[in-house]
Short mmCIF file of C-alpha atoms in Angstrom, two decimals:
data_model
loop_
_atom_site.label_atom_id
_atom_site.label_comp_id
_atom_site.label_asym_id
_atom_site.label_seq_id
_atom_site.Cartn_x
_atom_site.Cartn_y
_atom_site.Cartn_z
CA MET D 1 53.38 -55.29 -78.30
CA TYR D 2 49.99 -56.94 -77.87
CA ALA D 3 48.12 -59.95 -79.19
CA ILE D 4 44.52 -61.07 -79.46
CA VAL D 5 44.21 -64.64 -78.21
CA ASP D 6 41.35 -67.13 -78.27
CA ILE D 7 41.13 -68.80 -74.85
CA ALA D 8 38.34 -71.36 -74.41
CA GLY D 9 36.14 -69.67 -77.03
CA LYS D 10 36.61 -66.12 -75.73
CA GLN D 11 38.91 -63.49 -77.22
CA PHE D 12 41.30 -61.49 -75.04
CA LYS D 13 43.65 -58.62 -75.87
CA VAL D 14 46.83 -59.41 -73.92
CA THR D 15 50.16 -57.74 -73.31
CA LYS D 16 53.21 -58.88 -71.38
CA ASP D 17 52.89 -58.88 -67.55
CA GLN D 18 49.08 -58.58 -67.69
CA PHE D 19 46.55 -60.54 -65.62
CA VAL D 20 43.67 -62.24 -67.45
CA TYR D 21 40.62 -63.86 -65.88
CA ALA D 22 39.89 -66.67 -68.35
CA PRO D 23 37.20 -69.36 -68.09
CA LYS D 24 38.23 -72.13 -65.71
CA MET D 25 41.06 -74.32 -67.05
CA ALA D 26 42.57 -77.55 -65.88
CA GLY D 27 45.90 -77.06 -64.16
CA GLU D 28 47.33 -76.30 -60.76
CA GLU D 29 48.61 -73.03 -59.36
CA GLY D 30 52.09 -72.25 -60.66
CA ALA D 31 51.68 -74.38 -63.81
CA SER D 32 52.62 -72.84 -67.13
CA VAL D 33 50.22 -72.72 -70.07
CA GLU D 34 50.61 -71.90 -73.76
CA PHE D 35 47.96 -70.46 -76.03
CA GLU D 36 48.47 -71.19 -79.73
CA ASN D 37 45.23 -69.67 -81.06
CA VAL D 38 46.66 -66.20 -81.69
CA LEU D 39 44.35 -64.23 -83.98
CA LEU D 40 46.31 -60.97 -84.28
CA VAL D 41 49.73 -59.65 -83.29
CA ASP D 42 50.82 -55.99 -83.19
CA ASN D 43 54.57 -55.48 -82.86
CA ASP D 44 55.24 -51.72 -82.72
CA GLY D 45 52.84 -50.88 -85.52
CA LYS D 46 53.48 -54.01 -87.62
CA VAL D 47 50.18 -55.86 -87.57
CA ALA D 48 49.91 -59.53 -88.50
CA VAL D 49 46.37 -60.84 -88.92
CA GLY D 50 45.82 -64.59 -89.01
CA THR D 51 43.65 -66.58 -91.37
CA PRO D 52 42.30 -67.79 -88.90
CA THR D 53 45.42 -67.87 -86.69
CA VAL D 54 48.91 -66.41 -86.97
CA LYS D 55 51.41 -69.21 -87.55
CA GLY D 56 54.49 -69.47 -85.36
CA VAL D 57 53.22 -67.20 -82.59
CA LYS D 58 52.53 -68.47 -79.08
CA VAL D 59 51.47 -66.71 -75.90
CA SER D 60 52.80 -68.27 -72.71
CA GLY D 61 51.47 -67.67 -69.24
CA LYS D 62 51.37 -68.92 -65.68
CA ILE D 63 48.32 -69.96 -63.67
CA LEU D 64 48.13 -67.89 -60.49
CA GLY D 65 44.96 -69.40 -59.05
CA HIS D 66 41.33 -70.35 -59.49
CA VAL D 67 38.79 -67.74 -58.37
CA LYS D 68 35.05 -67.12 -58.47
CA GLY D 69 33.40 -64.11 -60.06
CA ASP D 70 30.75 -61.85 -58.59
CA LYS D 71 27.40 -63.31 -57.65
CA VAL D 72 24.61 -63.00 -60.23
CA ILE D 73 21.02 -63.22 -58.99
CA VAL D 74 18.62 -65.25 -61.18
CA PHE D 75 14.99 -64.43 -60.34
CA LYS D 76 12.01 -66.02 -62.06
CA LYS D 77 8.37 -65.10 -61.46
CA LYS D 78 5.00 -65.77 -63.03
CA ARG D 79 2.39 -63.29 -61.97
CA ARG D 80 -0.84 -64.45 -60.31
CA LYS D 81 0.44 -68.05 -60.14
CA SER D 82 2.34 -67.75 -56.82
CA TYR D 83 5.48 -68.93 -58.58
CA LYS D 84 8.76 -67.36 -57.55
CA LYS D 85 12.24 -68.81 -57.78
CA LYS D 86 15.46 -67.10 -56.70
CA ASN D 87 18.88 -68.57 -57.41
CA GLY D 88 22.42 -67.27 -57.32
CA HIS D 89 25.36 -68.15 -59.54
CA ARG D 90 29.12 -67.52 -59.29
CA GLN D 91 31.15 -68.23 -62.40
CA GLN D 92 34.55 -69.87 -61.93
CA PHE D 93 37.63 -68.28 -63.53
CA THR D 94 41.35 -68.96 -63.74
CA LYS D 95 43.70 -66.04 -63.09
CA VAL D 96 46.55 -66.16 -65.63
CA LEU D 97 49.64 -63.97 -65.79
CA ILE D 98 50.81 -63.44 -69.38
CA GLU D 99 54.59 -63.89 -69.37
CA ASN D 100 55.66 -63.78 -73.00
CA ILE D 101 54.48 -63.32 -76.59
CA LYS D 102 56.75 -65.20 -79.00
#
C-alpha cells in the first residue's frame, strides 16, 4: 500500500515505515503530524485518484528531527569586470517517519 501526498507544495510517494525528508515544518522532535492532502492511494491494486484529493484518507507520521541538506555552491561572475561572488546554501529539512495510511 502506498500513497502520494502533498507536503508543503511538494509531492511524495510514501509507504508505511518510510523516512521522508520534507521541507522544514513547525514542530518538535517526537511530535506527530497528519497530512490530509492525499492525491492518490493504491491498496493492493485498487487505485483511488482524488479530484483533487482523496476524501477520508489521512497519512500520519512522526517528526524525527530537523536536518540540513548538502551544501550547494552559488557562484556568480561577470567577465572583464572583476566581479566574482561565491556563496553557499544548505536547505533545511524535517525528517518524518510515516507511521500509518488510513
